Tab-separated table of C-alpha atoms in Angstrom:
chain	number	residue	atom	x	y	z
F	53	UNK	CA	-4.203	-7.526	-1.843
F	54	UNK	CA	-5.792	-10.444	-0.481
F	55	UNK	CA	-9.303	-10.828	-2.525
F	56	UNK	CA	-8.918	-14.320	-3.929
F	57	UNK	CA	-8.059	-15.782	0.007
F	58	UNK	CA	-10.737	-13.599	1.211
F	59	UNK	CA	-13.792	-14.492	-0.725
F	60	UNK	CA	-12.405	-18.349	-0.170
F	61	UNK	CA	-12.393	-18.123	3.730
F	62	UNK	CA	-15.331	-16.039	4.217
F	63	UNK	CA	-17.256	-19.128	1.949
F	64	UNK	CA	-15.844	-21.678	4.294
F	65	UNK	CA	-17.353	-19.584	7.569
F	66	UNK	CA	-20.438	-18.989	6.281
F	67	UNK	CA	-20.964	-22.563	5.497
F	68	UNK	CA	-20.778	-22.820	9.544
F	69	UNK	CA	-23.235	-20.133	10.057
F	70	UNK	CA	-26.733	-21.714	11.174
F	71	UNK	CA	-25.126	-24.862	13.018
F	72	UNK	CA	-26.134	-25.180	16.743
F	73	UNK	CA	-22.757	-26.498	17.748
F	74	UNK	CA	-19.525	-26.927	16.289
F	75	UNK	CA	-19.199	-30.625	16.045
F	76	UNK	CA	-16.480	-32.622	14.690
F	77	UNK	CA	-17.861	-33.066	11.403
F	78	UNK	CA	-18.800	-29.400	10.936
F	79	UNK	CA	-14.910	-28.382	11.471
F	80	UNK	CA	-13.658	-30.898	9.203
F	81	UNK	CA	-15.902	-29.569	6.396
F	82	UNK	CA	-14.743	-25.948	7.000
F	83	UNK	CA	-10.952	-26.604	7.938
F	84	UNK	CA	-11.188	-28.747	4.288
F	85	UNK	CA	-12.307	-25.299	2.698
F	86	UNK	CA	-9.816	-22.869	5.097
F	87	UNK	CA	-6.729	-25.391	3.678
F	88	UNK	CA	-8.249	-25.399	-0.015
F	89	UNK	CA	-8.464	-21.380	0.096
F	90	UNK	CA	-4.730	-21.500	1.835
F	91	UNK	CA	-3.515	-23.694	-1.488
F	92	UNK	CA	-5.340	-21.705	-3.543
F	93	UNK	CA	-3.797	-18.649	-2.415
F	94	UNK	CA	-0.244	-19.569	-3.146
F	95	UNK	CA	0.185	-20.660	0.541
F	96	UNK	CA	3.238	-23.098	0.943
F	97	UNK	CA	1.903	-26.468	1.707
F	98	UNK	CA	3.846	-27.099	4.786
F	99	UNK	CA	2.761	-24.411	6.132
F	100	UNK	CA	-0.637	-24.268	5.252
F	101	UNK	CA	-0.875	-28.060	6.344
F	102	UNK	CA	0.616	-26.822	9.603
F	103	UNK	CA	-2.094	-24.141	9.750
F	104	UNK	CA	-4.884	-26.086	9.937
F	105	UNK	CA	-3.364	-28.718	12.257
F	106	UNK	CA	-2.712	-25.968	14.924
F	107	UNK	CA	-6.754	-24.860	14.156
F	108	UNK	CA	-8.084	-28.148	14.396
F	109	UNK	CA	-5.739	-28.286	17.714
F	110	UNK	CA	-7.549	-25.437	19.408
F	111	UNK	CA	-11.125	-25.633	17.723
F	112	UNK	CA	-11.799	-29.504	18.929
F	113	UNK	CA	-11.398	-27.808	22.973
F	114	UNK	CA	-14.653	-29.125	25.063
F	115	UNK	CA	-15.160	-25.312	25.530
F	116	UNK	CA	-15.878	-24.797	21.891
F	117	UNK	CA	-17.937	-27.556	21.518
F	118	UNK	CA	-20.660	-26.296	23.378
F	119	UNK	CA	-20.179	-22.538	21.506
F	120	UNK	CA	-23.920	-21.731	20.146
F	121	UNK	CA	-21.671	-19.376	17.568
F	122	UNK	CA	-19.564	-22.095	15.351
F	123	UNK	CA	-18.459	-19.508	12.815
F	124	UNK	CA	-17.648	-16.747	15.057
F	125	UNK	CA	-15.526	-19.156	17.156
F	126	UNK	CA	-13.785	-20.394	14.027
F	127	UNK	CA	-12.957	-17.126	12.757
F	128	UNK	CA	-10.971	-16.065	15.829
F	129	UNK	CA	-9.154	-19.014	16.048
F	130	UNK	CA	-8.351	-18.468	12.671
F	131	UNK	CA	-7.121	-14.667	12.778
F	132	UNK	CA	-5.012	-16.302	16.216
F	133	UNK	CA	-3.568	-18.921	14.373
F	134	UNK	CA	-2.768	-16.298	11.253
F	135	UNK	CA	-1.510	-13.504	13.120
F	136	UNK	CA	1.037	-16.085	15.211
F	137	UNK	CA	2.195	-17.046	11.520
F	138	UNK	CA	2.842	-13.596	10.464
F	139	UNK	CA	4.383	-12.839	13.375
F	140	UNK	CA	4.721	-9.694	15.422
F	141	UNK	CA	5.499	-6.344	13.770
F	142	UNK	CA	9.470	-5.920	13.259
F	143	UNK	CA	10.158	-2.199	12.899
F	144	UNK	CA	13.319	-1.254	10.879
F	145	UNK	CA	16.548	-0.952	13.097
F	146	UNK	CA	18.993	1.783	12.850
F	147	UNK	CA	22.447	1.917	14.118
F	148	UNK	CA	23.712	3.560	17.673
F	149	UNK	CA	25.722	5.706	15.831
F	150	UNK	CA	24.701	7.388	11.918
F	151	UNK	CA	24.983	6.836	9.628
F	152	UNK	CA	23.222	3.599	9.539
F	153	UNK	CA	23.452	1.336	6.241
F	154	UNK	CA	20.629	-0.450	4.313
F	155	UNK	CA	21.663	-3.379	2.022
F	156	UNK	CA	19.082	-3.603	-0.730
F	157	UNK	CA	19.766	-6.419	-2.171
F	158	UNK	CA	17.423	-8.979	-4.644
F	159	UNK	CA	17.162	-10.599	-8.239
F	160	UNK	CA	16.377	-8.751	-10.942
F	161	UNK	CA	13.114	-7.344	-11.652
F	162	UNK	CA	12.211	-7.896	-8.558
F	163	UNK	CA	11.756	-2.970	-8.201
F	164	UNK	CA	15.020	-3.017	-5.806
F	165	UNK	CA	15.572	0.367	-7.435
F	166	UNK	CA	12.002	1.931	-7.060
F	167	UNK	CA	11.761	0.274	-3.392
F	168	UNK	CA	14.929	2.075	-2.511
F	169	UNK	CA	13.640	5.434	-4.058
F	170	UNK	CA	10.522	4.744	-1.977
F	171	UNK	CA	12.343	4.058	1.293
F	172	UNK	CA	14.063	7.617	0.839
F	173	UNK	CA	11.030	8.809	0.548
F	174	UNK	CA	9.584	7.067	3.559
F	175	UNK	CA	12.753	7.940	5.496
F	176	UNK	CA	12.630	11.298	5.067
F	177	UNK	CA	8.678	11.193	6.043
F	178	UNK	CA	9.703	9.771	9.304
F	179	UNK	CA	12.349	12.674	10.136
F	180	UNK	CA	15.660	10.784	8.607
F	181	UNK	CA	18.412	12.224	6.554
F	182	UNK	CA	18.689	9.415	3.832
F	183	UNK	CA	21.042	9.008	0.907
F	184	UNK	CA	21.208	6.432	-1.580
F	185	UNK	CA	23.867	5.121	-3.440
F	186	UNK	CA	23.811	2.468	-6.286
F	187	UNK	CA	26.758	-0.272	-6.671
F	188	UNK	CA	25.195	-2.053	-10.065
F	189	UNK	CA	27.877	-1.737	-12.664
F	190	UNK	CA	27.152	-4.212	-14.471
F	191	UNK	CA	22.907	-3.698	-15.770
F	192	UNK	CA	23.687	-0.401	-18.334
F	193	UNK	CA	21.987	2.811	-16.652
F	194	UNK	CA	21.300	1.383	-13.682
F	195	UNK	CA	23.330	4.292	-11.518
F	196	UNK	CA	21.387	6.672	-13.514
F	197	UNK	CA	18.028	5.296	-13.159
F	198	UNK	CA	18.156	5.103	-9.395
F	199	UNK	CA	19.373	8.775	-9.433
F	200	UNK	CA	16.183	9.985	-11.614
F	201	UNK	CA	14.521	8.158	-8.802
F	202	UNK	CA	15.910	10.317	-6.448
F	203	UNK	CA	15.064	12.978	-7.984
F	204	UNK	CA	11.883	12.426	-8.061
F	205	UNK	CA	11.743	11.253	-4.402
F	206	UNK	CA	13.499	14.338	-3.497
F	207	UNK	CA	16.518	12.472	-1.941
F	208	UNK	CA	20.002	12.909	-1.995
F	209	UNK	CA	21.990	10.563	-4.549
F	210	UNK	CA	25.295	9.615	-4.715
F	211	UNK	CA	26.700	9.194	-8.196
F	212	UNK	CA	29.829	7.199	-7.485
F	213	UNK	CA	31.340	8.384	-10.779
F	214	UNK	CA	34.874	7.605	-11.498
F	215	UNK	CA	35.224	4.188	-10.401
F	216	UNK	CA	33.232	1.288	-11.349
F	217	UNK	CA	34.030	-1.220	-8.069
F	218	UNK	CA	31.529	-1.410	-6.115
F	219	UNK	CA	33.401	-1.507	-2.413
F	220	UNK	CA	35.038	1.795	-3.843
F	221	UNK	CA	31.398	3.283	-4.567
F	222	UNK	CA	30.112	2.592	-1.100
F	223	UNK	CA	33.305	4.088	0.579
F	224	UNK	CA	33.064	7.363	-1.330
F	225	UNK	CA	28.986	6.817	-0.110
F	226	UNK	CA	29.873	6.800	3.741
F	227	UNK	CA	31.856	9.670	3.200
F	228	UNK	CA	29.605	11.937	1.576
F	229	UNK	CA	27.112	11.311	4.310
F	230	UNK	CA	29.383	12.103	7.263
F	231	UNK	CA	30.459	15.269	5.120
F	232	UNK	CA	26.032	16.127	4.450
F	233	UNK	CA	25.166	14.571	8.196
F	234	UNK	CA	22.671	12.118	6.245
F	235	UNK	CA	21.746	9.641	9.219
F	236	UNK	CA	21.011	6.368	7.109
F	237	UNK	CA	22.498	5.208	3.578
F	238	UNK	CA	20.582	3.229	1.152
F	239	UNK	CA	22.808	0.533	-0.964
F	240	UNK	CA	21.563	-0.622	-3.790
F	241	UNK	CA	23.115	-3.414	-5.174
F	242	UNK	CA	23.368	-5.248	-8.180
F	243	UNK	CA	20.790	-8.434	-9.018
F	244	UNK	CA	20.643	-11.396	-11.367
F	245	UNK	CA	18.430	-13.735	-13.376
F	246	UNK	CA	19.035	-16.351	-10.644
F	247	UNK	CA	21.326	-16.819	-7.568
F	248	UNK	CA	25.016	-17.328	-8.317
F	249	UNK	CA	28.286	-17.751	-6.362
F	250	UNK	CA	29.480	-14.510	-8.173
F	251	UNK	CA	26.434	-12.501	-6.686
F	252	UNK	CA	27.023	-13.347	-3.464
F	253	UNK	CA	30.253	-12.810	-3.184
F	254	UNK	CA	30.192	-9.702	-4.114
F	255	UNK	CA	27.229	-9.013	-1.757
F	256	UNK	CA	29.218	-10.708	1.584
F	257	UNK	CA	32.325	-8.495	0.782
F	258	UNK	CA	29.822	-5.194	0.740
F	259	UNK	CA	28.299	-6.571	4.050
F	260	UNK	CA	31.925	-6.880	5.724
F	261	UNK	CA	32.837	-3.539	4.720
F	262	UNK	CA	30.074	-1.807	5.731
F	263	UNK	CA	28.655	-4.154	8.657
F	264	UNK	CA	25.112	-2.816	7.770
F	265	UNK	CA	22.017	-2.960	10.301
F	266	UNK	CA	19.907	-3.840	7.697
F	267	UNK	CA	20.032	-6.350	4.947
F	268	UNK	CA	16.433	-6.166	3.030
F	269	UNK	CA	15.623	-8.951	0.129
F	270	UNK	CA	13.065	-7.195	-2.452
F	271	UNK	CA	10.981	-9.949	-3.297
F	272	UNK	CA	8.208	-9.712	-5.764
F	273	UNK	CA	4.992	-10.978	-4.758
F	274	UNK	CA	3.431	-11.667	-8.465
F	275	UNK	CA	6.270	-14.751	-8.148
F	276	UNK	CA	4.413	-15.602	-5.646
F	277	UNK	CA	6.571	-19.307	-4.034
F	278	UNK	CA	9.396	-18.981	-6.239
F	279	UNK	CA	9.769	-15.434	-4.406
F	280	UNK	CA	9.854	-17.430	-0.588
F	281	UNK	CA	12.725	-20.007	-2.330
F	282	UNK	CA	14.758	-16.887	-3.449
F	283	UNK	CA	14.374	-14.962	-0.364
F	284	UNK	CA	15.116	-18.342	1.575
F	285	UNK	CA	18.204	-18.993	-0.682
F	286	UNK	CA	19.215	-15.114	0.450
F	287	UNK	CA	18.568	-15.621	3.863
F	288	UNK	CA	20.690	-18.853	4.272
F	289	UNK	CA	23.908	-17.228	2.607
F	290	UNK	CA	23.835	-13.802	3.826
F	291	UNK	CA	21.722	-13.907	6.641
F	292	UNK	CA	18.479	-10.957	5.774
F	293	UNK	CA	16.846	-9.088	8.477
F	294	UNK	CA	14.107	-8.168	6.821
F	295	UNK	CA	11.759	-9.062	3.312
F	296	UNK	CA	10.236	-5.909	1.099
F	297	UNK	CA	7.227	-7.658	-0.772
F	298	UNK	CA	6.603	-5.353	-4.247
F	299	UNK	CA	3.729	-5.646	-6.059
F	300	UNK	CA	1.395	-6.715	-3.731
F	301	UNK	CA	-1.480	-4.226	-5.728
F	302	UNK	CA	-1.408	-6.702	-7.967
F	303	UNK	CA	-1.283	-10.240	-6.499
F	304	UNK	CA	-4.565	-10.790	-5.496
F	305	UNK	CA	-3.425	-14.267	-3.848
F	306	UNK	CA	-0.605	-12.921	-1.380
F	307	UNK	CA	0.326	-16.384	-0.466
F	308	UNK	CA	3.977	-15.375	-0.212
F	309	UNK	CA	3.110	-12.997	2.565
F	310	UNK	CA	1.818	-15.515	4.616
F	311	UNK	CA	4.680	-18.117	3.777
F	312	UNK	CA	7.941	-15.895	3.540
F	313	UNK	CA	8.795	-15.636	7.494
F	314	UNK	CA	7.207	-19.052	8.148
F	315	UNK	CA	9.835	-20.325	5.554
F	316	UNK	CA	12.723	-18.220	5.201
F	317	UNK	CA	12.918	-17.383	9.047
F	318	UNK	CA	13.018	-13.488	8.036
F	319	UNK	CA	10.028	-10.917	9.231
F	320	UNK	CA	8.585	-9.040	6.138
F	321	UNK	CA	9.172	-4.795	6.801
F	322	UNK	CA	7.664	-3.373	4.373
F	323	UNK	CA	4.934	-3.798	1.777
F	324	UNK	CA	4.857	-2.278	-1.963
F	325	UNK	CA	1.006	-1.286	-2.728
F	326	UNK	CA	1.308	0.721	-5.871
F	327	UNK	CA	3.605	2.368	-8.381
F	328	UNK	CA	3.987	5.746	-6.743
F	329	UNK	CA	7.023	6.720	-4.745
F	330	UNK	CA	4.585	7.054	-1.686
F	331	UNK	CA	3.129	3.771	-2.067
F	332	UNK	CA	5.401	1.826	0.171
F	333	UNK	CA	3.427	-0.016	4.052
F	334	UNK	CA	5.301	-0.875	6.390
F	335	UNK	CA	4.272	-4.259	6.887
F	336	UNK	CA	1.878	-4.617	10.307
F	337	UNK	CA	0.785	-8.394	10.492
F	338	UNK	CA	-2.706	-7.229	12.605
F	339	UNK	CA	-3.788	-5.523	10.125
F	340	UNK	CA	-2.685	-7.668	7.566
F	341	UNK	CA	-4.749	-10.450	9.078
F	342	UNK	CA	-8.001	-8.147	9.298
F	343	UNK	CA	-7.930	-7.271	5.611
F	344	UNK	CA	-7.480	-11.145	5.313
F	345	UNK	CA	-10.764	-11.900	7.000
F	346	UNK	CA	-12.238	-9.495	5.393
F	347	UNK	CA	-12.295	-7.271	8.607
F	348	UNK	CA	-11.188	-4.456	6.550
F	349	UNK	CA	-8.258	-2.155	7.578
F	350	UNK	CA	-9.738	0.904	9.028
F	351	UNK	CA	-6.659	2.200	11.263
F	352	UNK	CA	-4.679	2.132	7.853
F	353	UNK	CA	-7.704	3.971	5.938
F	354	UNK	CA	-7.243	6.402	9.458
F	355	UNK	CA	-3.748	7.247	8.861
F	356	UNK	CA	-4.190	7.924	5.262
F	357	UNK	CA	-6.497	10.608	5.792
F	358	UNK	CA	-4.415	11.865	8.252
F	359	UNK	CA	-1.569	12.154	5.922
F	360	UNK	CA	-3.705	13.835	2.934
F	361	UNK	CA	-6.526	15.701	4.390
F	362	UNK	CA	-6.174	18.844	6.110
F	363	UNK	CA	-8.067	18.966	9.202
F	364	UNK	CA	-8.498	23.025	9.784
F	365	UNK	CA	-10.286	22.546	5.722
F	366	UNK	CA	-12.105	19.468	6.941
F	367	UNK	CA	-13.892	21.068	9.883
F	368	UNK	CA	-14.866	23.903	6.983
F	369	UNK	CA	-16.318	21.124	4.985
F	370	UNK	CA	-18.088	20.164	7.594
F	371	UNK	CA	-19.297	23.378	9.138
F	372	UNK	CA	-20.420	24.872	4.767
F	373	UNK	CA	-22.699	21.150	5.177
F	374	UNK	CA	-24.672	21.633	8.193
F	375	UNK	CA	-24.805	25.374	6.797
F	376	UNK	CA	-26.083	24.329	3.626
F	377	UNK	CA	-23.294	26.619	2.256
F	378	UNK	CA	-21.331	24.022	0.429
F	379	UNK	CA	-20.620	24.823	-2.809
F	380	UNK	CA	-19.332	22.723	-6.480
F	381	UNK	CA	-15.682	24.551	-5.565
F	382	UNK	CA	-16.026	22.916	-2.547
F	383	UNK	CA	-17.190	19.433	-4.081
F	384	UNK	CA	-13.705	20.174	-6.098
F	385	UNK	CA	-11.282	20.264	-3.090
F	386	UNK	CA	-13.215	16.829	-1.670
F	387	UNK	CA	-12.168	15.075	-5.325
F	388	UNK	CA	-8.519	16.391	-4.592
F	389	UNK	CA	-8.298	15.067	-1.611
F	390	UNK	CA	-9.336	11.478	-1.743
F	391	UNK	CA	-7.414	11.247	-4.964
F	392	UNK	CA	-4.291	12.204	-2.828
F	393	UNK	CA	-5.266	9.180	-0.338
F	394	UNK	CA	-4.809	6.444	-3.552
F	395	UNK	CA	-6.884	4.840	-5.993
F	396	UNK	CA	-10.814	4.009	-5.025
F	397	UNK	CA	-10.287	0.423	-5.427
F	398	UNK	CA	-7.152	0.437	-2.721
F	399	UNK	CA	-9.088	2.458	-0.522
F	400	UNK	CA	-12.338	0.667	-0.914
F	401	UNK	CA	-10.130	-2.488	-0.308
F	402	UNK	CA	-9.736	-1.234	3.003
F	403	UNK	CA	-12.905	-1.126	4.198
F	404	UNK	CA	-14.562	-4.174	6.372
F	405	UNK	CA	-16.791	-6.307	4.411
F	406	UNK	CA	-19.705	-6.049	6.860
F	407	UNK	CA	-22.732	-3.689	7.345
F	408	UNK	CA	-23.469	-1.332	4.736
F	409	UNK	CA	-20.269	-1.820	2.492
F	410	UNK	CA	-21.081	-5.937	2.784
F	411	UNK	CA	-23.096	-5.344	-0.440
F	412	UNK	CA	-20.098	-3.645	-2.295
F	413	UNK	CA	-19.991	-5.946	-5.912
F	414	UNK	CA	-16.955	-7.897	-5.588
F	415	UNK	CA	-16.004	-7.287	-8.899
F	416	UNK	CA	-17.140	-3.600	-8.851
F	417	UNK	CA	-15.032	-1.441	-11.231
F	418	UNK	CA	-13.941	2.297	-10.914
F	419	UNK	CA	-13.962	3.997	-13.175
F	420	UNK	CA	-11.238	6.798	-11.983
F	421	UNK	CA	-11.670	8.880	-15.332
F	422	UNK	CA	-15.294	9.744	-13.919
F	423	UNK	CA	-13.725	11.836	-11.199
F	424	UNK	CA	-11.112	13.306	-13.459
F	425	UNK	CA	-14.288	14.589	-16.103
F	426	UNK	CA	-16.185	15.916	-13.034
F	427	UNK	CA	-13.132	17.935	-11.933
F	428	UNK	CA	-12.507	19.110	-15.316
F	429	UNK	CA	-16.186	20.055	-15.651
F	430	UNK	CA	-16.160	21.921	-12.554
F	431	UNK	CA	-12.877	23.885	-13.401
F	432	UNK	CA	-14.474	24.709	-16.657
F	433	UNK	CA	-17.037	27.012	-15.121
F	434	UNK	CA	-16.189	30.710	-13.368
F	435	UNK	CA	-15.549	31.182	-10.437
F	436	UNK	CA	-18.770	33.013	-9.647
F	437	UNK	CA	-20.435	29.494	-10.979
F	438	UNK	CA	-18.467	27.313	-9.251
F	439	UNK	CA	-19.238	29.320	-5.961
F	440	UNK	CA	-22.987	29.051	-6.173
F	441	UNK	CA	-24.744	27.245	-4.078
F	442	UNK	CA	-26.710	24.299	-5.007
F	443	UNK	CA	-29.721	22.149	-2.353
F	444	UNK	CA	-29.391	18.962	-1.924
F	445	UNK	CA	-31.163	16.206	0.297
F	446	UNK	CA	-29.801	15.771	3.476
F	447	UNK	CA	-26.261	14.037	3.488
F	448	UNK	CA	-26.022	14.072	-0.353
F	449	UNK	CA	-23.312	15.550	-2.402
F	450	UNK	CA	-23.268	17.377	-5.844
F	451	UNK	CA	-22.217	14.152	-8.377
F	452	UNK	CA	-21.705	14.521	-12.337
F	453	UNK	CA	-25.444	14.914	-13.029
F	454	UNK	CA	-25.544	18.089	-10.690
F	455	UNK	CA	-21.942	19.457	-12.321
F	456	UNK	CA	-23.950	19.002	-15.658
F	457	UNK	CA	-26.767	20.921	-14.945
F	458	UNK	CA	-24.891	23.944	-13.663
F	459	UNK	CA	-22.707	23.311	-16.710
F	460	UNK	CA	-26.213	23.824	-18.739
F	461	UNK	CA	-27.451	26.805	-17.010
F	462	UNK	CA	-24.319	28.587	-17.689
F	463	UNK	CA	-25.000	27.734	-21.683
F	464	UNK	CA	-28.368	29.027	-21.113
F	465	UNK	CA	-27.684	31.893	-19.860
F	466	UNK	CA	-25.009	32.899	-22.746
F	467	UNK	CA	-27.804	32.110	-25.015
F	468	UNK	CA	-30.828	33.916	-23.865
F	469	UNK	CA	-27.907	36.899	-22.740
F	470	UNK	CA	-29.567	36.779	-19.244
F	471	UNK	CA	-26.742	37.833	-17.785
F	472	UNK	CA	-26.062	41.376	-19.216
F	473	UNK	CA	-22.582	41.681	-17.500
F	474	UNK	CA	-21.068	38.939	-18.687
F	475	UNK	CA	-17.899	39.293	-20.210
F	476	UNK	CA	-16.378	37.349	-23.287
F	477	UNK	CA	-15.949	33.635	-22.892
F	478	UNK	CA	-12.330	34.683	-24.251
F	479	UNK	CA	-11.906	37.129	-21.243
F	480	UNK	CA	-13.668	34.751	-18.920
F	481	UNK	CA	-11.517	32.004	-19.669
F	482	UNK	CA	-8.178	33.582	-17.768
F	483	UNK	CA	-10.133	32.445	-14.728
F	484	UNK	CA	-10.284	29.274	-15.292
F	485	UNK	CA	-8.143	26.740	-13.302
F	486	UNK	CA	-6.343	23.875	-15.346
F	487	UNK	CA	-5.037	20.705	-12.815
């Protein structure tokens, strides 16, 4: 999310690593690196010349001065100085009384229809009732594309059919929710190459008739500051509550992150990571910041394998190790389950860069097909196969060599007809498990 900013800043604090004392000189070396990484991430200049000011502010104390730990000192002033520009964490608001309505609103392109699918989704995680409803009449298919998304997200849809004006869609909307007790209704409006009086409009009269507690800008981070100027332009004219950055999987600068509340006044909420319906953050700026520094996310790594991995099966896992009892079916259900947490390189991207995983290759690549081919390997075999047990050295797992080799001692023993019971590969293969 943040590599390029990352690999800048932790260059400027090593340079600082080795020095006695932090001295004047010192600072102005690294705070000239710190601003270059800021540019160089996409960072608005204002606010990245506003940055360093408020570091050079605080690191030139008499206190620090005599610190025998320059770069340590630095770097907290640093994640200080970042975390007070991202702000504290601003939670999504809901209404005293349901339902309570979201205003998606945003240019187009920007994934206003997948981020609404995805806040259904995220809705409903959290115990809400959501229901989405789509007021684009103009962009053809645009009602039916955000009701496949619903679909898929497993969340109710309004169609709207029968009328094409948007204030009529919406009030047919609040209806249907009263009548299905859905608790918060997701608008998702129409968007444009660029910001026009006609847009606007349309989006203040929807705000007046449905006084929503929510009005979220989708803003794609790939833009990177043309996305802060938009979500400024929004802010000034309809007055947002909250920014969705999309894309951020990709945008390995995420200078609008840091600039968008700094400059538009409005707290980012949530966070698009990936193309999956799940793949939606909220946005948690201490976090945020440690990922930045290179600190690595682990409470967010935490929660993710608290969301995907059963713990009842994990304690099994656990118990079939120390037992020496773990078996390739076993190995199996491990591959499932990190797959369910993400990709490898989100997950490694999570991780601090210190201690063992310091030596991680930044530009390490992988390869996810690997895991797929061991899987499919694995499933290929019986089940009596796949059950036996295999020694390895002490904390080691079975990898793709291992899932080979049993792989070639089952073709050995259909060869040499060891194994006089063996049925027919034909009557064999009804056992075998295709994912």
């Amino acid at each position: 999310m943040f590599e390029t900013l990352t690999d800048k800043l932790q260059r400027a604090f090593k340079n600082l690593r080795g020095q006695g004392k932090l001295t004047a000189e010192h600072l102005d070396a690294a705070l000239g690196e710190i601003r270059e990484a800021l540019l160089e991430g996409d960072v608005n200049l204002g606010v990245a010349d506003e940055f360093i000011a408020h570091v050079r502010e605080k690191a030139l104390g008499s206190d620090v001065l005599l610190q025998l730990s320059p770069d340590q000192q630095v770097v907290k002033i640093v994640r200080d100085e970042l975390a007070e520009l991202l702000g504290r964490e601003a939670k999504p608001q809901f209404g005293s009384r349901p339902p309570s309505v979201w205003l998606i609103c945003g240019l187009q392109g920007s994934g206003k229809t997948t981020s609404t699918g995805k806040l259904g989704k995220w809705l409903a995680e959290h115990g809400h009732r959501p229901i989405v409803v789509s007021t684009d009449v103009y962009r053809p298919a645009a009602r039916e594309q955000l009701a496949q998304v619903a679909k898929a997200t497993g969340t109710h849809c309004w169609p709207g059919t029968g009328t094409d004006k948007p204030v009529e869609i919406v009030r047919g909307a609040v209806r249907e929710a009263k009548l299905s007790a859905s608790d918060v209704i997701l608008v998702d409006t129409a968007g444009r190459l660029h910001i026009d009086d006609e847009l606007m409009n349309e989006l203040s009269t929807l705000k007046r008739e449905l006084n929503p507690t929510e009005i979220l800008f989708v803003a794609d981070a790939m833009i990177g500051q043309d996305a802060v100027r938009s979500a400024g332009e929004f802010h000034k004219r309809l007055g947002v509550t909250g920014i969705i950055l999309t894309k951020m999987d990709g945008d390995a600068r995420g200078g609008a992150a840091l600039s968008i509340r700094k400059v538009t006044g409005a707290p980012v909420k949530f966070v698009g990571v990936g193309e999956k319906y799940d793949a939606l953050e909220p946005f948690v700026p201490d976090r945020i910041v440690g990922r930045i520094l290179g600190m690595g996310d682990v409470l967010g790594l935490i929660e993710k394998a608290q969301k995907n991995i059963d713990e009842k099966q994990a304690r099994e896992m656990e118990r079939k190790l120390r037992e020496n009892e773990f078996t390739l079916a076993d190995f199996r259900d491990q591959l499932q389950q990190i797959r369910k947490m993400g990709s490898m390189e989100q997950l490694m991207g999570m991780l601090p860069k210190v201690g063992p995983f310091a030596k991680i290759p930044k530009d390490a690549q992988i390869d996810e097909k690997q895991l797929k081919s061991t899987e499919a390997i694995i499933n290929s075999m019986t089940a009596a196969h796949r059950a036996r047990q295999r020694h390895h050295r002490a904390g080691s797992e079975p990898g793709a060599e291992a899932v080979r080799g049993h792989a070639q001692d089952d073709e050995a023993v259909r060869q040499h007809g060891e194994d006089e019971n063996a049925r027919p590969r034909q009557a064999r293969g009804a056992e075998m498990t295709i994912r």
